[in-house]
Amino acid sequence: MDSYVPPYDATAVTRLIDAGAVIIGKTNMDEFAMGSSNETSYYGPVKNPFDHTLTPGGSSGGSAAAVAQKIVPIALGSETGGSVRQPAAFCGLFGLKPSYGSVSRYGLVAHASSTDQISPLASNVRDLALVYKTACGRDPNDSTSVAFDHPDYPGLLETNGKLRIGIQKECFAEGLDSEIDKVVRDAIKALEHDGHTCVDISLPSTEYAIACYYIITPAEASANLARFDGVRYGLRVGSDESLDDMYSKTRSVGFGREVKRRIMLGTYALSSGYYDAYYLKASKVRELIRREYEDAFSKVDLIVSPTTPTAAFRLGEKIDDPLAMYLSDIYTIPASLTGCPAISVPFSRMSDGRPVGVQFTASYFDELSLFQIAHILEHWI
Ligand code: GLN
């Protein structure tokens, strides 16, 4: 709501302010962080600074556009399934999805509590590492935040160590734009030239990641959004009638189409008689995906893939086709389901100038390797 002033700051924001950061405003995003194009925003879509006919990505498209437009050097967004990495790729920025539990979610409006993470965007790796280092760490206000001895990321970007990088072969298949395919392979060549070893790996269950995500996250969202009932805060419609009428009118008017779609998907998946078939099954698939990543990280240090199957698409292009929209997060969702950290690195461009992102995923709490690999590629950009 336009008039809503939060009564307290998120822990990540407090930590940045305490370190001397100046918060200049809040940016536009898809409603409740549900969307991949900014078009489901209550305020209307943000435009991509490179070309105003294109989406900046979503859901944290406003944060990405503000950094790409050089309004601010750094911004925070939130990730549930790619909402910072995908806008980073579409706007030519670095975007990090931290390990689940590394940045406190206190003060973050919950979308799907088991994958949500506050995530930074920046135009260079040092700034990205600095924001992350400032914001991360255990917070007693978020029981899922982890006490971990974070290294001095910005001071450790230079490394002479050679990494083993797995090329996730499932990502280089149908649906991937051929120019993006080439950009990612060029990045791989640059890394090999630098002495790193790149080997093919397979994560077969990632094929089910989107299906799994669109059961688990709407289920969590439908529970999280139950609090927006017109009683405690926010919009209230029809308060003179019965409580049920007031709830249903408030929620019918207050939520946008995409949010309602997720609530319906989620409540259906959790409803009696369907729980085992959908939510429980999806949770098992999620565990399979997580184990495949765990196994991969016993053989390689990092996994490389494209961040997105296409570069920034046109505003209006996918808004009437939810499935096509959901597929734009096909490569970012697996890391969100597993809790692993992942980064999008802006490497090269399409022949028409649109930015392209290369994604690296690391094992749990190995953000340092992500910053280091991104810093190596930064020299080649
Ligand atoms: N686009 C994905 C979704 O709509 C991811 C959103 C996000 O990461 N917040 O669920």
XYZ file of C-alpha atoms and ligand atoms in Angstrom:
391
model
C 0.000 0.000 0.000
C 1.215 3.475 -0.852
C 0.661 4.728 2.676
C 2.284 1.803 4.484
C 5.331 2.698 6.538
C 7.000 -0.360 8.060
C 7.376 -0.066 11.839
C 10.881 -1.602 11.800
C 13.811 -2.247 9.442
C 14.873 -5.632 8.101
C 18.049 -6.935 9.756
C 19.902 -6.796 6.413
C 18.951 -3.129 6.049
C 19.919 -2.315 9.653
C 23.319 -3.934 9.106
C 23.926 -1.881 5.959
C 22.870 1.348 7.688
C 25.119 0.533 10.650
C 28.013 0.096 8.202
C 27.399 3.571 6.761
C 25.151 2.792 3.796
C 22.558 5.385 2.816
C 19.180 3.901 1.913
C 17.616 6.096 -0.749
C 14.381 4.264 -1.399
C 12.415 1.163 -2.187
C 12.212 -0.226 -5.693
C 9.412 -1.695 -7.721
C 8.901 -5.436 -7.971
C 6.356 -8.072 -8.889
C 3.602 -8.344 -6.314
C 4.767 -10.517 -3.386
C 7.851 -11.364 -5.511
C 5.751 -13.548 -7.801
C 6.803 -12.945 -11.363
C 9.725 -12.895 -13.758
C 9.107 -9.672 -15.661
C 7.929 -6.981 -13.230
C 4.609 -6.959 -15.050
C 2.677 -8.285 -12.081
C 3.707 -5.247 -10.053
C 0.878 -3.249 -8.484
C 2.555 -0.110 -9.837
C 3.108 -1.359 -13.388
C 6.319 -2.683 -14.885
C 9.813 -1.256 -14.653
C 11.508 -0.907 -18.031
C 14.911 -2.322 -18.858
C 17.384 0.610 -18.955
C 19.049 -0.844 -22.083
C 15.860 -0.843 -24.107
C 12.557 0.415 -22.766
C 10.573 -2.153 -24.710
C 12.230 -4.941 -22.709
C 11.568 -6.280 -19.229
C 14.325 -5.769 -16.627
C 13.378 -9.224 -15.318
C 11.656 -10.019 -12.076
C 10.706 -10.066 -9.461
C 13.445 -7.682 -8.242
C 13.481 -5.821 -11.585
C 13.328 -2.393 -9.958
C 16.488 -3.048 -7.950
C 18.301 -4.280 -11.062
C 17.159 -1.331 -13.197
C 18.230 1.149 -10.490
C 21.766 -0.283 -10.455
C 21.974 -0.664 -14.249
C 20.796 2.935 -14.650
C 23.508 3.975 -12.132
C 20.965 5.531 -9.778
C 22.610 3.520 -6.994
C 25.802 1.424 -6.910
C 24.206 -1.495 -5.088
C 20.723 -2.768 -4.311
C 19.023 -5.530 -2.411
C 16.393 -7.740 -3.916
C 14.892 -11.001 -2.809
C 15.202 -14.454 -4.274
C 12.725 -17.270 -4.049
C 13.610 -18.894 -7.368
C 15.756 -16.517 -9.393
C 14.400 -13.039 -8.768
C 17.826 -11.459 -8.449
C 19.920 -13.645 -10.747
C 17.472 -13.340 -13.654
C 17.165 -9.509 -13.463
C 20.962 -9.347 -13.033
C 21.342 -11.328 -16.269
C 18.770 -9.172 -18.092
C 20.365 -5.891 -16.943
C 24.076 -6.769 -17.231
C 24.827 -6.959 -13.489
C 26.268 -9.306 -10.901
C 23.569 -10.879 -8.734
C 24.072 -13.286 -5.839
C 21.554 -15.705 -4.357
C 23.211 -16.493 -1.029
C 23.084 -19.845 0.741
C 19.751 -20.386 2.440
C 20.179 -19.235 6.021
C 23.088 -16.889 5.416
C 21.163 -13.596 5.358
C 18.445 -13.025 7.925
C 14.913 -12.967 6.527
C 13.718 -10.812 9.412
C 11.789 -7.941 7.820
C 11.458 -9.670 4.435
C 7.835 -10.221 3.417
C 7.577 -13.999 3.117
C 6.870 -15.582 -0.264
C 8.150 -19.145 0.234
C 9.913 -19.421 3.558
C 12.018 -22.459 2.642
C 13.764 -20.737 -0.295
C 13.482 -16.948 0.295
C 16.775 -15.109 0.664
C 17.605 -11.404 0.600
C 20.068 -11.072 -2.266
C 22.382 -8.295 -3.482
C 22.930 -6.801 -6.954
C 25.927 -4.712 -8.054
C 27.831 -3.721 -11.157
C 31.137 -5.175 -9.893
C 32.150 -8.143 -7.774
C 33.854 -6.159 -5.014
C 30.681 -4.171 -4.274
C 28.611 -7.347 -4.363
C 30.978 -9.087 -1.925
C 30.978 -6.050 0.348
C 27.182 -5.880 0.605
C 26.935 -9.588 1.202
C 29.649 -9.555 3.868
C 27.864 -6.671 5.609
C 24.368 -8.168 5.480
C 25.047 -11.849 6.247
C 25.315 -13.624 9.583
C 23.237 -15.135 12.323
C 20.301 -13.114 13.596
C 18.340 -14.189 16.673
C 15.207 -12.825 14.967
C 15.400 -15.461 12.207
C 15.689 -19.004 13.510
C 16.791 -20.253 10.069
C 19.794 -17.921 9.952
C 23.029 -19.795 10.450
C 26.006 -18.938 12.654
C 28.841 -19.249 10.154
C 32.295 -17.731 10.303
C 32.145 -15.745 7.052
C 35.541 -14.933 5.529
C 36.529 -11.436 4.396
C 35.008 -11.860 0.931
C 36.002 -8.461 -0.554
C 39.601 -8.957 0.631
C 39.867 -12.471 -0.823
C 38.728 -11.956 -4.406
C 42.160 -12.617 -5.937
C 43.050 -16.279 -5.996
C 45.725 -18.376 -7.644
C 43.880 -21.578 -6.830
C 42.574 -23.595 -9.742
C 38.997 -24.741 -9.641
C 37.190 -27.767 -11.008
C 34.036 -26.675 -12.732
C 31.176 -28.934 -13.775
C 29.325 -28.026 -16.967
C 25.728 -28.994 -16.302
C 24.855 -30.755 -19.505
C 21.046 -30.671 -19.060
C 21.134 -26.887 -19.467
C 22.597 -26.986 -22.958
C 19.536 -28.451 -24.589
C 16.317 -27.499 -26.307
C 14.977 -24.119 -25.241
C 18.376 -22.467 -24.815
C 18.993 -19.541 -27.153
C 21.961 -20.443 -29.392
C 23.680 -17.117 -28.751
C 23.476 -17.655 -24.987
C 24.849 -21.149 -25.474
C 27.853 -19.592 -27.233
C 28.397 -16.939 -24.555
C 28.459 -19.557 -21.784
C 30.865 -21.713 -23.802
C 33.084 -18.646 -24.351
C 33.128 -18.092 -20.581
C 34.095 -21.752 -20.108
C 36.940 -21.317 -22.641
C 38.147 -18.216 -20.783
C 38.233 -20.191 -17.531
C 40.097 -23.081 -19.153
C 42.557 -20.591 -20.558
C 43.061 -19.387 -16.998
C 43.986 -22.932 -15.904
C 40.681 -24.111 -14.436
C 39.371 -27.545 -15.338
C 35.891 -27.839 -16.833
C 34.179 -31.230 -17.061
C 30.702 -32.322 -18.122
C 28.381 -33.323 -15.313
C 24.770 -34.444 -15.179
C 22.059 -33.480 -12.688
C 19.171 -35.456 -14.169
C 16.505 -34.605 -11.590
C 16.764 -30.872 -12.346
C 14.334 -31.693 -15.154
C 11.638 -31.745 -12.464
C 12.756 -28.577 -10.693
C 10.158 -26.212 -12.172
C 7.286 -28.618 -11.502
C 8.551 -29.175 -7.970
C 9.004 -25.424 -7.352
C 5.477 -24.625 -8.542
C 4.040 -26.991 -5.973
C 6.265 -26.210 -3.000
C 6.448 -22.419 -3.260
C 2.738 -21.763 -3.904
C 1.958 -24.095 -0.992
C 4.188 -22.037 1.289
C 2.930 -18.775 -0.215
C -0.711 -19.713 0.335
C 0.057 -20.221 4.021
C 2.223 -17.086 4.306
C -0.345 -14.875 2.608
C -3.159 -16.003 4.888
C -2.146 -13.154 7.220
C -3.269 -10.570 4.643
C -6.876 -10.845 5.728
C -7.834 -7.222 6.261
C -7.812 -7.580 10.053
C -4.366 -6.691 11.293
C -2.990 -4.367 8.648
C -3.285 -3.273 5.050
C -6.363 -3.063 2.929
C -9.825 -3.854 4.306
C -12.936 -4.071 2.123
C -16.523 -4.649 3.278
C -15.978 -4.334 7.015
C -19.671 -3.821 7.760
C -20.612 -7.348 6.671
C -19.764 -10.777 8.073
C -16.175 -11.729 8.798
C -16.143 -14.218 5.916
C -17.453 -11.581 3.506
C -14.840 -9.142 4.676
C -12.048 -11.702 4.235
C -13.131 -12.710 0.785
C -13.771 -9.161 -0.454
C -10.498 -7.896 0.963
C -8.492 -10.709 -0.573
C -10.353 -10.593 -3.907
C -9.682 -6.882 -4.297
C -6.280 -6.788 -2.622
C -4.400 -9.516 -4.467
C -3.475 -9.413 -8.155
C -4.109 -12.209 -10.655
C -0.751 -13.940 -10.332
C -0.894 -13.912 -6.533
C -4.396 -15.391 -6.602
C -3.207 -18.050 -9.047
C -0.425 -19.051 -6.611
C -2.779 -19.084 -3.608
C -5.148 -21.368 -5.499
C -2.331 -23.647 -6.677
C -0.934 -23.788 -3.164
C -4.160 -24.436 -1.297
C -5.054 -27.129 -3.832
C -1.675 -28.832 -3.411
C -2.071 -28.814 0.366
C -5.715 -29.785 0.514
C -6.802 -32.961 2.182
C -6.399 -35.973 -0.081
C -3.954 -34.191 -2.398
C -1.131 -33.484 0.030
C 0.635 -36.819 -0.586
C 0.208 -36.655 -4.340
C 1.564 -33.140 -4.688
C 3.336 -31.509 -1.751
C 4.870 -34.658 -0.306
C 5.945 -35.925 -3.708
C 7.450 -32.551 -4.641
C 9.340 -32.516 -1.335
C 10.818 -35.923 -2.182
C 11.853 -34.724 -5.635
C 13.412 -31.669 -4.033
C 15.501 -33.962 -1.827
C 16.603 -35.943 -4.905
C 17.745 -32.723 -6.573
C 19.576 -31.692 -3.410
C 21.389 -35.034 -3.237
C 22.459 -34.788 -6.875
C 24.009 -31.397 -6.149
C 25.684 -32.747 -3.031
C 27.116 -35.597 -5.043
C 28.273 -33.214 -7.805
C 30.080 -31.053 -5.252
C 32.087 -34.059 -4.117
C 33.600 -34.032 -7.627
C 33.644 -30.353 -8.668
C 33.968 -27.006 -6.886
C 31.418 -25.147 -8.969
C 28.709 -25.793 -11.541
C 28.362 -23.559 -14.585
C 25.202 -23.004 -16.636
C 23.396 -20.157 -18.357
C 21.423 -17.972 -15.917
C 18.441 -17.766 -18.263
C 17.401 -19.568 -21.452
C 16.876 -16.261 -23.308
C 18.043 -12.682 -22.920
C 15.592 -9.984 -21.722
C 12.261 -10.497 -23.476
C 9.742 -7.870 -24.527
C 7.273 -6.401 -22.060
C 3.974 -8.097 -22.844
C 5.595 -11.079 -24.541
C 4.883 -13.691 -21.855
C 2.398 -12.120 -19.480
C -0.546 -14.091 -20.884
C 1.344 -17.369 -20.875
C 2.236 -18.301 -17.269
C 4.037 -21.474 -18.307
C 6.369 -19.600 -20.669
C 6.959 -17.062 -17.894
C 7.720 -19.789 -15.344
C 10.189 -21.419 -17.737
C 12.356 -18.316 -17.765
C 13.590 -19.427 -14.302
C 14.435 -22.952 -15.403
C 18.163 -22.641 -14.593
C 17.886 -20.563 -11.432
C 15.259 -22.581 -9.564
C 17.377 -25.685 -8.777
C 19.842 -23.754 -6.568
C 16.891 -22.197 -4.737
C 15.387 -25.606 -4.033
C 18.696 -26.973 -2.748
C 19.690 -23.916 -0.699
C 23.029 -23.677 -2.517
C 24.437 -20.237 -3.315
C 24.572 -19.123 -6.960
C 25.735 -16.051 -8.824
C 24.921 -14.526 -12.200
C 27.914 -12.976 -13.967
C 27.335 -10.565 -16.873
C 29.542 -11.990 -19.595
C 29.394 -10.687 -23.143
C 26.204 -9.820 -24.984
C 23.820 -10.971 -27.675
C 24.490 -9.676 -31.202
C 21.679 -7.130 -30.633
C 23.376 -5.856 -27.460
C 21.173 -7.474 -24.810
C 23.190 -8.573 -21.752
C 23.760 -12.260 -21.030
C 24.336 -13.885 -17.636
C 26.480 -16.905 -16.855
C 25.518 -18.708 -13.661
C 27.787 -20.475 -11.183
C 26.446 -22.561 -8.320
C 28.575 -23.563 -5.324
C 28.140 -25.888 -2.403
C 26.417 -24.663 0.716
C 28.175 -21.620 2.208
C 30.933 -21.507 -0.418
C 30.105 -17.964 -1.563
C 33.839 -17.275 -1.617
C 34.364 -19.485 -4.695
C 31.484 -17.682 -6.409
C 33.013 -14.263 -5.808
C 36.419 -15.521 -6.919
C 35.208 -17.057 -10.176
C 33.113 -13.963 -10.910
C 36.173 -11.810 -10.271
C 38.249 -13.898 -12.708
C 35.620 -13.467 -15.418
C 35.320 -9.775 -14.588
C 38.813 -9.327 -16.092
C 37.545 -10.738 -19.393
C 34.392 -8.658 -19.660
N 9.926 -15.901 -10.986
C 9.883 -16.823 -9.905
C 8.493 -16.841 -9.282
O 7.667 -16.099 -9.741
C 10.908 -16.465 -8.868
C 10.447 -15.375 -7.998
C 11.420 -14.994 -6.948
O 12.565 -15.463 -6.934
N 10.949 -14.193 -6.026
O 8.234 -17.587 -8.380
